[in-house]
PDB file of C-alpha atoms in Angstrom:
ATOM      1  CA  GLN Y  30       2.925  12.524  -7.296  1.00 70.00           C
ATOM      2  CA  PRO Y  31       6.316  10.902  -6.669  1.00 72.00           C
ATOM      3  CA  VAL Y  32       6.642   7.247  -7.538  1.00 87.00           C
ATOM      4  CA  LEU Y  33       9.285   4.560  -7.291  1.00 96.00           C
ATOM      5  CA  THR Y  34      10.400   3.006 -10.590  1.00 97.00           C
ATOM      6  CA  GLN Y  35      10.590  -0.763 -11.095  1.00 97.00           C
ATOM      7  CA  PRO Y  36      11.137  -2.854 -14.229  1.00 97.00           C
ATOM      8  CA  PRO Y  37       7.786  -4.029 -15.625  1.00 96.00           C
ATOM      9  CA  SER Y  38       8.842  -7.665 -15.738  1.00 97.00           C
ATOM     10  CA  VAL Y  39      11.532 -10.101 -14.702  1.00 98.00           C
ATOM     11  CA  THR Y  40      11.792 -13.696 -15.903  1.00 97.00           C
ATOM     12  CA  GLY Y  41      13.775 -16.629 -14.587  1.00 96.00           C
ATOM     13  CA  ALA Y  42      13.971 -20.395 -14.687  1.00 97.00           C
ATOM     14  CA  PRO Y  43      13.312 -22.524 -11.620  1.00 97.00           C
ATOM     15  CA  GLY Y  44      16.294 -22.457  -9.295  1.00 96.00           C
ATOM     16  CA  GLN Y  45      17.705 -19.251 -10.727  1.00 97.00           C
ATOM     17  CA  ARG Y  46      18.260 -15.937  -8.960  1.00 97.00           C
ATOM     18  CA  VAL Y  47      16.362 -12.846 -10.049  1.00 97.00           C
ATOM     19  CA  VAL Y  48      16.666  -9.271  -8.825  1.00 98.00           C
ATOM     20  CA  ILE Y  49      14.011  -6.556  -8.863  1.00 98.00           C
ATOM     21  CA  THR Y  50      15.231  -2.981  -8.629  1.00 98.00           C
ATOM     22  CA  CYS Y  51      13.361  -0.031  -7.115  1.00 98.00           C
ATOM     23  CA  THR Y  52      14.643   3.430  -8.000  1.00 97.00           C
ATOM     24  CA  GLY Y  53      13.607   6.480  -6.015  1.00 96.00           C
ATOM     25  CA  THR Y  54      14.864   9.987  -5.353  1.00 95.00           C
ATOM     26  CA  SER Y  55      16.557  12.047  -2.671  1.00 94.00           C
ATOM     27  CA  SER Y  56      13.176  12.672  -1.003  1.00 93.00           C
ATOM     28  CA  ASN Y  57      12.321   9.005  -0.416  1.00 95.00           C
ATOM     29  CA  ILE Y  58      14.807   6.128  -0.600  1.00 96.00           C
ATOM     30  CA  GLY Y  59      17.752   8.504  -0.955  1.00 95.00           C
ATOM     31  CA  ALA Y  60      16.669  10.328   2.203  1.00 94.00           C
ATOM     32  CA  GLY Y  61      17.172   7.139   4.197  1.00 94.00           C
ATOM     33  CA  HIS Y  62      13.506   6.201   4.608  1.00 95.00           C
ATOM     34  CA  ALA Y  63      12.796   2.492   4.941  1.00 95.00           C
ATOM     35  CA  VAL Y  64      11.911   0.432   1.878  1.00 97.00           C
ATOM     36  CA  HIS Y  65       9.379  -2.377   2.103  1.00 98.00           C
ATOM     37  CA  TRP Y  66       8.373  -5.045  -0.410  1.00 98.00           C
ATOM     38  CA  TYR Y  67       4.975  -6.572  -1.142  1.00 98.00           C
ATOM     39  CA  ARG Y  68       3.829  -9.536  -3.198  1.00 98.00           C
ATOM     40  CA  GLN Y  69       0.445  -9.538  -4.900  1.00 98.00           C
ATOM     41  CA  LEU Y  70      -1.322 -12.540  -6.395  1.00 97.00           C
ATOM     42  CA  PRO Y  71      -4.142 -12.008  -8.928  1.00 95.00           C
ATOM     43  CA  GLY Y  72      -7.374 -10.833  -7.350  1.00 95.00           C
ATOM     44  CA  THR Y  73      -5.900 -10.348  -3.898  1.00 97.00           C
ATOM     45  CA  ALA Y  74      -4.531  -7.483  -1.856  1.00 98.00           C
ATOM     46  CA  PRO Y  75      -0.788  -6.851  -1.687  1.00 98.00           C
ATOM     47  CA  LYS Y  76       0.864  -8.745   1.135  1.00 97.00           C
ATOM     48  CA  LEU Y  77       3.930  -7.545   3.029  1.00 97.00           C
ATOM     49  CA  LEU Y  78       6.903  -9.677   2.017  1.00 97.00           C
ATOM     50  CA  ILE Y  79       9.875  -7.960   3.632  1.00 96.00           C
ATOM     51  CA  SER Y  80      10.004  -4.784   5.691  1.00 92.00           C
ATOM     52  CA  GLY Y  81      13.036  -2.582   6.117  1.00 86.00           C
ATOM     53  CA  ASN Y  82      16.312  -4.428   6.503  1.00 79.00           C
ATOM     54  CA  ASN Y  83      15.353  -8.027   5.745  1.00 83.00           C
ATOM     55  CA  ASN Y  84      12.566  -8.301   8.329  1.00 89.00           C
ATOM     56  CA  ARG Y  85      10.436 -11.161   7.043  1.00 90.00           C
ATOM     57  CA  PRO Y  86       6.970 -11.898   8.441  1.00 89.00           C
ATOM     58  CA  SER Y  87       6.440 -15.432   9.637  1.00 89.00           C
ATOM     59  CA  GLY Y  88       6.330 -17.864   6.743  1.00 91.00           C
ATOM     60  CA  VAL Y  89       8.428 -15.886   4.270  1.00 93.00           C
ATOM     61  CA  PRO Y  90      11.497 -17.955   3.354  1.00 93.00           C
ATOM     62  CA  ASP Y  91      15.002 -16.557   3.446  1.00 92.00           C
ATOM     63  CA  ARG Y  92      15.202 -17.044  -0.323  1.00 95.00           C
ATOM     64  CA  PHE Y  93      13.956 -13.447  -0.356  1.00 95.00           C
ATOM     65  CA  SER Y  94      16.462 -10.748   0.611  1.00 94.00           C
ATOM     66  CA  VAL Y  95      16.792  -7.009   0.164  1.00 95.00           C
ATOM     67  CA  SER Y  96      19.507  -4.418  -0.168  1.00 95.00           C
ATOM     68  CA  LYS Y  97      19.665  -0.637  -0.489  1.00 95.00           C
ATOM     69  CA  SER Y  98      22.205   1.781  -1.911  1.00 95.00           C
ATOM     70  CA  GLY Y  99      21.722   5.495  -2.359  1.00 95.00           C
ATOM     71  CA  ALA Y 100      18.316   6.170  -3.865  1.00 96.00           C
ATOM     72  CA  SER Y 101      17.757   2.572  -4.992  1.00 97.00           C
ATOM     73  CA  ALA Y 102      16.756  -0.702  -3.400  1.00 97.00           C
ATOM     74  CA  SER Y 103      16.627  -4.288  -4.619  1.00 97.00           C
ATOM     75  CA  LEU Y 104      14.733  -7.468  -3.881  1.00 97.00           C
ATOM     76  CA  ALA Y 105      16.529 -10.708  -4.696  1.00 97.00           C
ATOM     77  CA  ILE Y 106      14.826 -14.061  -5.041  1.00 97.00           C
ATOM     78  CA  THR Y 107      17.155 -17.046  -5.001  1.00 97.00           C
ATOM     79  CA  GLY Y 108      16.181 -20.599  -5.865  1.00 97.00           C
ATOM     80  CA  LEU Y 109      13.238 -19.334  -7.900  1.00 97.00           C
ATOM     81  CA  GLN Y 110      10.108 -21.470  -7.573  1.00 97.00           C
ATOM     82  CA  ALA Y 111       6.866 -21.592  -9.540  1.00 96.00           C
ATOM     83  CA  GLU Y 112       4.993 -20.244  -6.516  1.00 95.00           C
ATOM     84  CA  ASP Y 113       7.078 -17.045  -6.699  1.00 97.00           C
ATOM     85  CA  GLU Y 114       5.240 -15.976  -9.839  1.00 97.00           C
ATOM     86  CA  ALA Y 115       3.420 -12.789  -8.795  1.00 97.00           C
ATOM     87  CA  ASP Y 116       3.560  -9.014  -8.907  1.00 97.00           C
ATOM     88  CA  TYR Y 117       6.051  -7.345  -6.569  1.00 98.00           C
ATOM     89  CA  TYR Y 118       5.949  -3.753  -5.305  1.00 98.00           C
ATOM     90  CA  CYS Y 119       8.325  -1.623  -3.280  1.00 98.00           C
ATOM     91  CA  GLN Y 120       7.129   1.120  -0.925  1.00 98.00           C
ATOM     92  CA  SER Y 121       8.745   3.951   0.990  1.00 97.00           C
ATOM     93  CA  PHE Y 122       7.990   7.269   2.668  1.00 95.00           C
ATOM     94  CA  ASP Y 123       8.409  10.515   0.749  1.00 93.00           C
ATOM     95  CA  SER Y 124       9.267  13.691   2.615  1.00 90.00           C
ATOM     96  CA  SER Y 125       9.042  16.183  -0.262  1.00 87.00           C
ATOM     97  CA  LEU Y 126       5.508  17.300   0.632  1.00 79.00           C
ATOM     98  CA  SER Y 127       4.278  16.660   4.174  1.00 80.00           C
ATOM     99  CA  VAL Y 128       3.345  13.063   4.941  1.00 78.00           C
ATOM    100  CA  ASN Y 129       3.268  10.913   1.835  1.00 90.00           C
ATOM    101  CA  TYR Y 130       3.848   7.249   1.086  1.00 95.00           C
ATOM    102  CA  VAL Y 131       4.914   6.095  -2.335  1.00 95.00           C
ATOM    103  CA  PHE Y 132       4.771   2.756  -4.084  1.00 97.00           C
ATOM    104  CA  GLY Y 133       6.752   1.265  -6.906  1.00 97.00           C
ATOM    105  CA  THR Y 134       5.340   0.799 -10.374  1.00 97.00           C
ATOM    106  CA  GLY Y 135       5.323  -2.970  -9.896  1.00 97.00           C
ATOM    107  CA  THR Y 136       7.237  -5.894 -11.390  1.00 97.00           C
ATOM    108  CA  LYS Y 137       5.707  -9.066 -12.746  1.00 98.00           C
ATOM    109  CA  VAL Y 138       7.911 -12.086 -11.988  1.00 98.00           C
ATOM    110  CA  THR Y 139       7.460 -14.938 -14.424  1.00 97.00           C
ATOM    111  CA  VAL Y 140       8.880 -18.397 -13.791  1.00 97.00           C
ATOM    112  CA  LEU Y 141       9.669 -20.275 -16.991  1.00 95.00           C
TER     113      LEU Y 141
ATOM    114  CA  GLN P   5      -6.193 -11.581  14.736  1.00 93.00           C
ATOM    115  CA  VAL P   6      -7.187  -8.160  13.455  1.00 96.00           C
ATOM    116  CA  GLN P   7      -9.013  -8.140  10.137  1.00 97.00           C
ATOM    117  CA  LEU P   8     -10.187  -5.314   7.900  1.00 98.00           C
ATOM    118  CA  GLN P   9     -13.185  -5.245   5.560  1.00 98.00           C
ATOM    119  CA  GLU P  10     -14.145  -2.517   3.122  1.00 98.00           C
ATOM    120  CA  SER P  11     -17.770  -1.758   2.266  1.00 98.00           C
ATOM    121  CA  GLY P  12     -19.652   0.750   0.168  1.00 97.00           C
ATOM    122  CA  PRO P  13     -21.193   1.272  -3.263  1.00 97.00           C
ATOM    123  CA  GLY P  14     -19.394  -0.250  -6.216  1.00 96.00           C
ATOM    124  CA  LEU P  15     -20.693   2.373  -8.647  1.00 98.00           C
ATOM    125  CA  VAL P  16     -20.549   6.145  -8.235  1.00 98.00           C
ATOM    126  CA  LYS P  17     -21.654   8.787 -10.741  1.00 98.00           C
ATOM    127  CA  PRO P  18     -19.207  11.449 -11.929  1.00 98.00           C
ATOM    128  CA  SER P  19     -19.159  14.614  -9.788  1.00 97.00           C
ATOM    129  CA  GLN P  20     -20.667  12.741  -6.836  1.00 98.00           C
ATOM    130  CA  THR P  21     -18.965  11.738  -3.577  1.00 98.00           C
ATOM    131  CA  LEU P  22     -17.382   8.326  -3.096  1.00 98.00           C
ATOM    132  CA  SER P  23     -17.962   6.996   0.428  1.00 98.00           C
ATOM    133  CA  LEU P  24     -16.377   3.844   1.843  1.00 98.00           C
ATOM    134  CA  THR P  25     -16.155   2.306   5.282  1.00 98.00           C
ATOM    135  CA  CYS P  26     -13.531  -0.023   6.733  1.00 98.00           C
ATOM    136  CA  SER P  27     -14.698  -2.253   9.577  1.00 98.00           C
ATOM    137  CA  VAL P  28     -12.080  -3.497  12.003  1.00 97.00           C
ATOM    138  CA  SER P  29     -12.637  -6.845  13.709  1.00 96.00           C
ATOM    139  CA  GLY P  30     -10.580  -8.971  16.061  1.00 95.00           C
ATOM    140  CA  GLY P  31      -9.164  -5.985  17.918  1.00 94.00           C
ATOM    141  CA  SER P  32      -9.841  -2.410  18.931  1.00 94.00           C
ATOM    142  CA  ILE P  33      -9.181   0.426  16.518  1.00 94.00           C
ATOM    143  CA  SER P  34      -8.077   2.421  19.565  1.00 93.00           C
ATOM    144  CA  SER P  35      -5.291   0.015  20.525  1.00 90.00           C
ATOM    145  CA  GLY P  36      -1.704   0.723  19.657  1.00 89.00           C
ATOM    146  CA  ASP P  37      -0.077   3.588  17.834  1.00 92.00           C
ATOM    147  CA  PHE P  38      -1.312   2.679  14.356  1.00 94.00           C
ATOM    148  CA  TYR P  39      -2.509   4.792  11.505  1.00 95.00           C
ATOM    149  CA  TRP P  40      -5.558   3.481   9.661  1.00 97.00           C
ATOM    150  CA  SER P  41      -5.063   3.968   5.955  1.00 97.00           C
ATOM    151  CA  TRP P  42      -6.698   4.035   2.558  1.00 98.00           C
ATOM    152  CA  ILE P  43      -4.779   2.909  -0.524  1.00 98.00           C
ATOM    153  CA  ARG P  44      -6.096   2.489  -4.064  1.00 98.00           C
ATOM    154  CA  GLN P  45      -4.935   0.594  -7.124  1.00 98.00           C
ATOM    155  CA  SER P  46      -5.769   1.096 -10.764  1.00 96.00           C
ATOM    156  CA  PRO P  47      -4.094   0.149 -14.047  1.00 92.00           C
ATOM    157  CA  ARG P  48      -3.606   3.883 -14.697  1.00 89.00           C
ATOM    158  CA  THR P  49      -1.875   4.919 -11.480  1.00 89.00           C
ATOM    159  CA  GLY P  50      -0.795   1.646  -9.884  1.00 94.00           C
ATOM    160  CA  LEU P  51      -0.777   1.575  -6.082  1.00 96.00           C
ATOM    161  CA  GLU P  52      -1.494   4.997  -4.600  1.00 96.00           C
ATOM    162  CA  TRP P  53      -1.552   5.996  -0.939  1.00 96.00           C
ATOM    163  CA  ILE P  54      -4.646   8.112  -0.274  1.00 97.00           C
ATOM    164  CA  GLY P  55      -4.274   9.047   3.372  1.00 96.00           C
ATOM    165  CA  TYR P  56      -4.603   7.839   6.940  1.00 96.00           C
ATOM    166  CA  ILE P  57      -5.933   8.635  10.377  1.00 96.00           C
ATOM    167  CA  HIS P  58      -4.856   7.879  13.948  1.00 95.00           C
ATOM    168  CA  ASN P  59      -7.313   6.898  16.673  1.00 92.00           C
ATOM    169  CA  THR P  60      -6.764  10.380  18.136  1.00 93.00           C
ATOM    170  CA  GLY P  61      -8.227  11.847  14.957  1.00 92.00           C
ATOM    171  CA  ASN P  62      -4.896  13.105  13.632  1.00 93.00           C
ATOM    172  CA  SER P  63      -4.957  12.601   9.865  1.00 95.00           C
ATOM    173  CA  HIS P  64      -2.718  13.069   6.849  1.00 94.00           C
ATOM    174  CA  TYR P  65      -3.745  13.083   3.213  1.00 95.00           C
ATOM    175  CA  SER P  66      -1.994  12.618  -0.108  1.00 93.00           C
ATOM    176  CA  PRO P  67      -1.098  16.065  -1.460  1.00 91.00           C
ATOM    177  CA  SER P  68      -2.711  15.186  -4.789  1.00 92.00           C
ATOM    178  CA  LEU P  69      -6.080  14.302  -3.224  1.00 94.00           C
ATOM    179  CA  GLN P  70      -6.329  16.415  -0.077  1.00 93.00           C
ATOM    180  CA  SER P  71      -8.605  19.060  -1.604  1.00 96.00           C
ATOM    181  CA  ARG P  72     -11.321  16.424  -2.183  1.00 97.00           C
ATOM    182  CA  LEU P  73     -10.651  14.032   0.671  1.00 97.00           C
ATOM    183  CA  THR P  74     -11.990  13.426   4.161  1.00 98.00           C
ATOM    184  CA  ILE P  75     -11.005  10.482   6.347  1.00 97.00           C
ATOM    185  CA  SER P  76     -12.764  10.031   9.659  1.00 97.00           C
ATOM    186  CA  ILE P  77     -12.721   7.491  12.473  1.00 95.00           C
ATOM    187  CA  LEU P  78     -15.404   6.277  14.863  1.00 94.00           C
ATOM    188  CA  THR P  79     -13.614   4.462  17.658  1.00 90.00           C
ATOM    189  CA  SER P  80     -16.821   3.518  19.488  1.00 92.00           C
ATOM    190  CA  SER P  81     -17.942   1.503  16.452  1.00 92.00           C
ATOM    191  CA  ASN P  82     -14.486   0.292  15.435  1.00 95.00           C
ATOM    192  CA  PHE P  83     -14.464   1.632  11.893  1.00 96.00           C
ATOM    193  CA  PHE P  84     -12.995   4.397   9.802  1.00 97.00           C
ATOM    194  CA  SER P  85     -14.224   5.892   6.579  1.00 98.00           C
ATOM    195  CA  LEU P  86     -13.258   7.661   3.369  1.00 98.00           C
ATOM    196  CA  ARG P  87     -15.099  10.381   1.487  1.00 98.00           C
ATOM    197  CA  LEU P  88     -13.752  11.548  -1.874  1.00 98.00           C
ATOM    198  CA  ALA P  89     -15.682  14.395  -3.460  1.00 98.00           C
ATOM    199  CA  SER P  90     -16.195  15.372  -7.105  1.00 98.00           C
ATOM    200  CA  VAL P  91     -15.098  12.038  -8.507  1.00 98.00           C
ATOM    201  CA  THR P  92     -14.208  11.419 -12.140  1.00 97.00           C
ATOM    202  CA  ALA P  93     -13.436   8.305 -14.146  1.00 97.00           C
ATOM    203  CA  ALA P  94      -9.831   8.704 -12.997  1.00 96.00           C
ATOM    204  CA  ASP P  95     -10.964   7.730  -9.491  1.00 97.00           C
ATOM    205  CA  THR P  96     -12.070   4.280 -10.683  1.00 98.00           C
ATOM    206  CA  ALA P  97      -9.929   1.805  -8.736  1.00 98.00           C
ATOM    207  CA  ILE P  98      -9.802  -0.965  -6.191  1.00 98.00           C
ATOM    208  CA  TYR P  99      -9.843   0.726  -2.796  1.00 98.00           C
ATOM    209  CA  TYR P 100      -8.060  -0.974   0.096  1.00 98.00           C
ATOM    210  CA  CYS P 101      -8.075  -0.121   3.755  1.00 98.00           C
ATOM    211  CA  ALA P 102      -4.857  -0.956   5.574  1.00 98.00           C
ATOM    212  CA  ARG P 103      -3.053  -0.456   8.864  1.00 97.00           C
ATOM    213  CA  THR P 104       0.476   0.828   9.347  1.00 94.00           C
ATOM    214  CA  SER P 105       3.124  -1.007  11.330  1.00 90.00           C
ATOM    215  CA  GLY P 106       2.990   1.787  13.913  1.00 89.00           C
ATOM    216  CA  ILE P 107       6.709   2.552  14.098  1.00 89.00           C
ATOM    217  CA  SER P 108       7.192   6.032  12.619  1.00 88.00           C
ATOM    218  CA  TRP P 109       6.462   7.909   9.416  1.00 87.00           C
ATOM    219  CA  SER P 110       9.865   7.122   8.003  1.00 89.00           C
ATOM    220  CA  LEU P 111       9.837   3.430   8.871  1.00 91.00           C
ATOM    221  CA  ASP P 112       6.175   2.433   8.530  1.00 93.00           C
ATOM    222  CA  SER P 113       4.994  -0.341   6.241  1.00 95.00           C
ATOM    223  CA  PHE P 114       1.463  -1.668   5.709  1.00 97.00           C
ATOM    224  CA  PRO P 115       1.399  -5.211   7.120  1.00 96.00           C
ATOM    225  CA  LEU P 116      -2.400  -5.499   7.310  1.00 97.00           C
ATOM    226  CA  TRP P 117      -4.809  -5.003   4.399  1.00 98.00           C
ATOM    227  CA  GLY P 118      -8.481  -5.535   3.682  1.00 98.00           C
ATOM    228  CA  PRO P 119      -9.459  -7.586   0.601  1.00 98.00           C
ATOM    229  CA  GLY P 120     -10.325  -4.437  -1.338  1.00 98.00           C
ATOM    230  CA  ILE P 121     -13.446  -3.126  -3.053  1.00 98.00           C
ATOM    231  CA  LEU P 122     -13.776  -2.141  -6.696  1.00 98.00           C
ATOM    232  CA  VAL P 123     -15.328   1.282  -7.184  1.00 98.00           C
ATOM    233  CA  THR P 124     -16.281   2.348 -10.686  1.00 98.00           C
ATOM    234  CA  VAL P 125     -17.061   5.960 -11.536  1.00 98.00           C
ATOM    235  CA  SER P 126     -19.522   6.019 -14.404  1.00 97.00           C
ATOM    236  CA  SER P 127     -22.845   7.531 -15.350  1.00 96.00           C
TER     237      SER P 127
END
């Protein structure tokens, strides 16, 4: 089962910039499939944060931005705030075996 | 707006079949070009896409689960369901129903989720 690799944790002080990486393969991110990012608070379902190329649902501030290069993608959070503390997941489509969607391993963002 | 709600037993015995239903409210399951999905999450496997179904009945399953999996849709009652056969402890997880963004396989995200239901496989 293919999976996207993320660092387990990222820590930053309020106001700082943190970056979460998402590493895939030539059958998912590297194949040009879109990458999406979700935020999950404890006890709740993941919530779409940014889809594709910086498409933010209503209410998501532009402090969150994404980029992609080759088989990797990144989520940057600038001006880190206490409310940003959560788990973050990337997601893409994988074309190695029929229809298949893959998620990242998840990154816990901690605000000091 | 459209909302999703999972329902079903929270405890299933090993070797039995796990059955869940996702009720769709606030809109018709037949509207739009969406795929209605099941996703699960456990500490062991993280977030895992299980499969999805279109209102036409066209379905796709995760290659790792397809031998045990059936997803069906009942448009007249506005719900879709999941059946996972021969479960083991490894199938213990929070099960979410979700809806795709309805763009294309390559571009689709999951902008709409149910709150999730914890299913434990244990004797």
